[in-house]
mmCIF file of C-alpha atoms in Angstrom:
data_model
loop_
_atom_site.group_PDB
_atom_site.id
_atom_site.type_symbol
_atom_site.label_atom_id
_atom_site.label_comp_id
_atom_site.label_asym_id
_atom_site.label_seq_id
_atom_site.Cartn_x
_atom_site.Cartn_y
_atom_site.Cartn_z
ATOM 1 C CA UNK A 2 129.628 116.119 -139.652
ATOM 2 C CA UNK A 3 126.026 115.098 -140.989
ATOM 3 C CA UNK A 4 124.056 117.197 -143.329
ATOM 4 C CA UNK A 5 121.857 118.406 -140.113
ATOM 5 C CA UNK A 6 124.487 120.223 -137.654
ATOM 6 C CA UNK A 7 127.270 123.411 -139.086
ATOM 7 C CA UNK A 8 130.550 121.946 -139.851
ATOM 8 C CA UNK A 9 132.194 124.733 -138.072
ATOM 9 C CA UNK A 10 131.235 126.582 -135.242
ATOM 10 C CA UNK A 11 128.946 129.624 -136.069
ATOM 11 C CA UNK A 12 127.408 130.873 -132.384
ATOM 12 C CA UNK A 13 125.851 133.885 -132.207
ATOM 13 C CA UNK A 14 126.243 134.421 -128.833
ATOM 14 C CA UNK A 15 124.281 137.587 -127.810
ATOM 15 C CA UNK A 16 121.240 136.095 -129.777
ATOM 16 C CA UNK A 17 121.830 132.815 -128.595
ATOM 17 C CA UNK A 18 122.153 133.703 -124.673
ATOM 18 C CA UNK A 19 119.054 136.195 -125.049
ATOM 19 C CA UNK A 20 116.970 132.972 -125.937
ATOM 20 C CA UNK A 21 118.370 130.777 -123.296
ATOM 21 C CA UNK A 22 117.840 133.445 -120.729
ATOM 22 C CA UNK A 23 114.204 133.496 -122.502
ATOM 23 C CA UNK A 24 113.437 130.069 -122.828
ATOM 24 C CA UNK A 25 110.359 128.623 -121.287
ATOM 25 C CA UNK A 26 110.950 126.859 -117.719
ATOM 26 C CA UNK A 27 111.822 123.099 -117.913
ATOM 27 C CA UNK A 28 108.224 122.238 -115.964
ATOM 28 C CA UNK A 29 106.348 124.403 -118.515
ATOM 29 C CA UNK A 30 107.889 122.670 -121.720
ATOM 30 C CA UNK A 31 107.507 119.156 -119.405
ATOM 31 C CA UNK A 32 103.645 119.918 -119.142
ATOM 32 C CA UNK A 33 103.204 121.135 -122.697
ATOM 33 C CA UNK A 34 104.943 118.008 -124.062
ATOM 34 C CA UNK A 35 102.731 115.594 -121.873
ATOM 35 C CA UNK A 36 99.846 117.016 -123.400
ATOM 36 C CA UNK A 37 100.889 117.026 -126.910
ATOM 37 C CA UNK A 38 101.854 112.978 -125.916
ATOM 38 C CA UNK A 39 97.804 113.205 -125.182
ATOM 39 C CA UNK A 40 96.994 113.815 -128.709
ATOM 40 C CA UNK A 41 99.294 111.235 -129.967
ATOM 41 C CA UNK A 42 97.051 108.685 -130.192
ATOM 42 C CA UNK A 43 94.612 108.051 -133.214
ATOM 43 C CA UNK A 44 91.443 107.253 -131.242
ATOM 44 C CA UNK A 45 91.886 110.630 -128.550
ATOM 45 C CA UNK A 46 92.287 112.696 -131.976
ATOM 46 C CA UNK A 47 88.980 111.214 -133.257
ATOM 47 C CA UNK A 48 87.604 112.195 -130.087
ATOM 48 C CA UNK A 49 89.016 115.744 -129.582
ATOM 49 C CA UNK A 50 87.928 116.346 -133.359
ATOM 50 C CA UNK A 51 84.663 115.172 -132.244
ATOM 51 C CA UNK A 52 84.876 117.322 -129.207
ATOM 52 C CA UNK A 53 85.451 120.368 -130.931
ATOM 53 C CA UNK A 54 82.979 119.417 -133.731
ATOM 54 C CA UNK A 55 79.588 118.851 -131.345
ATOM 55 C CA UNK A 56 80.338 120.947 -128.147
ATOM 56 C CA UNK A 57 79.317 118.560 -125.123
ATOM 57 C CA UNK A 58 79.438 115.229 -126.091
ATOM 58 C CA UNK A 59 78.865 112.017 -123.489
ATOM 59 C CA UNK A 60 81.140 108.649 -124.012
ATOM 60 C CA UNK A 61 78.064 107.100 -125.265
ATOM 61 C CA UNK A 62 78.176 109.590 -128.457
ATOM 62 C CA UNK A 63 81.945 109.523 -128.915
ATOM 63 C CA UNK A 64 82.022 105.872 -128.512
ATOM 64 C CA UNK A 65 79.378 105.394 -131.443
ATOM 65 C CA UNK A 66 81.513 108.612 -133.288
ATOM 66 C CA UNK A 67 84.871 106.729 -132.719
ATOM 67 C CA UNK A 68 83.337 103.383 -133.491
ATOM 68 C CA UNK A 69 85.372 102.063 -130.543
ATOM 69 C CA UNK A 70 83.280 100.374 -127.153
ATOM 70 C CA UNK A 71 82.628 102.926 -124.173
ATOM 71 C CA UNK A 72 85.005 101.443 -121.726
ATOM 72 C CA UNK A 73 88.049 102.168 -123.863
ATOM 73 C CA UNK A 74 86.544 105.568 -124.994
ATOM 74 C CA UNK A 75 86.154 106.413 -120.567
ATOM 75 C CA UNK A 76 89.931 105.404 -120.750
ATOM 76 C CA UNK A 77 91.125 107.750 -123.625
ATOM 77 C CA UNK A 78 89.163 110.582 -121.731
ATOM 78 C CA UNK A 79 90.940 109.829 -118.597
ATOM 79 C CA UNK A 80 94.247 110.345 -120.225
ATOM 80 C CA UNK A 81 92.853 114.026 -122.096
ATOM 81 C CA UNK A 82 91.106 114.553 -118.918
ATOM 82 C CA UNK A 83 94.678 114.218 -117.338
ATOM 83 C CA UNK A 84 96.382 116.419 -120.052
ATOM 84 C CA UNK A 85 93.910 119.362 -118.895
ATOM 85 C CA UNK A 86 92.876 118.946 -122.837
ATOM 86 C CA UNK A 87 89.289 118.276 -121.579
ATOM 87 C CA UNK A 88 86.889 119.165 -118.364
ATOM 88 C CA UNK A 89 83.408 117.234 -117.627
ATOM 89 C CA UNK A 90 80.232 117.809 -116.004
ATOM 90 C CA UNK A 91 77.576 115.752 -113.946
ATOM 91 C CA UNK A 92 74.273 116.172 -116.041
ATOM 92 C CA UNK A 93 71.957 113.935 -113.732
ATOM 93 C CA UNK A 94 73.059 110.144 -114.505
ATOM 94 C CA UNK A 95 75.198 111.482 -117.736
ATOM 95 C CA UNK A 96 78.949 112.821 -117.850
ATOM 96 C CA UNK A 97 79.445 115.409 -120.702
ATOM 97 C CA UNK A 98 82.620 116.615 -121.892
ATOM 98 C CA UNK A 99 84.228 119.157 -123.904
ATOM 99 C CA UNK A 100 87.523 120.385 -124.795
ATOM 100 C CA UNK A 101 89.260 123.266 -122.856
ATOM 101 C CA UNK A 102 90.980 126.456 -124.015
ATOM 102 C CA UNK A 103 94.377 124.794 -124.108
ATOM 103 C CA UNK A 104 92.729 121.448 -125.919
ATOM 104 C CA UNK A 105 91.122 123.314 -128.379
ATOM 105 C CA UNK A 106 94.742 125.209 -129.099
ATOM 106 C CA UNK A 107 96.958 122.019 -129.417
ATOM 107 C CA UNK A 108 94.114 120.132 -131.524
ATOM 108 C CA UNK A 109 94.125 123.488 -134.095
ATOM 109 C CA UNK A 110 97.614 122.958 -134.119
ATOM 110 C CA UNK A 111 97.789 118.870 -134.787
ATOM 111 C CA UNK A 112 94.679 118.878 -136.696
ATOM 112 C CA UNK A 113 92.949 121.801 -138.263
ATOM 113 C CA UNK A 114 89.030 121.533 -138.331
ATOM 114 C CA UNK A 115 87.965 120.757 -142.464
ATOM 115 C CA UNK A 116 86.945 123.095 -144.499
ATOM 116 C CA UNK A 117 83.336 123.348 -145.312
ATOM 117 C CA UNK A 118 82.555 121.839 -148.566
#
């Protein structure tokens, strides 16, 4: 066998079973996984850092932040929109968004904020 699977079998059952009984529902670990595919993208990173970085932020800012035009940022917030990694609000003729709980978790995760220097 290859260097990453036992060359014999080794199953601990009881602790085995105990986690499969345990294990997280296949539509949980389906939504988790499309939102981690959320973050997989260089530009939405830039913008989630951003996000966490400045609070409310419009796609005018995080365009000019992610040096990439407005109609492509709109389209990356879509998809984190999507994801449930971000929420917006209607300010008069301006949409502001931040991250949510759950996309300020998974960004910690992918990409810790810097330390201050």
């Amino acid at each position: 066998m290859g260097r990453d699977a036992c060359d014999l079998l080794c199953l601990d059952l009881p602790l085995a079973e105990r986690l499969r009984s345990s294990r997280p529902p296949d539509h949980v670990t389906a939504a988790a996984a499309e939102s981690a595919r959320a973050l997989a993208d260089p530009t939405r990173l830039v913008i989630a850092a951003a996000l966490r970085d400045g609070g409310e932020l419009c796609v005018c800012d995080l365009a000019w932040v992610c040096e990439r035009s407005d109609k492509l940022v709109s389209h990356h917030m879509r998809q984190l929109r999507g994801a449930g990694l971000v929420q917006s609000r209607r300010d008069g003729k301006m949409v502001l968004y931040m991250l949510t709980e759950a996309g300020v978790a998974l960004l910690s995760a992918v990409l810790p904020a810097r330390a201050a220097a």
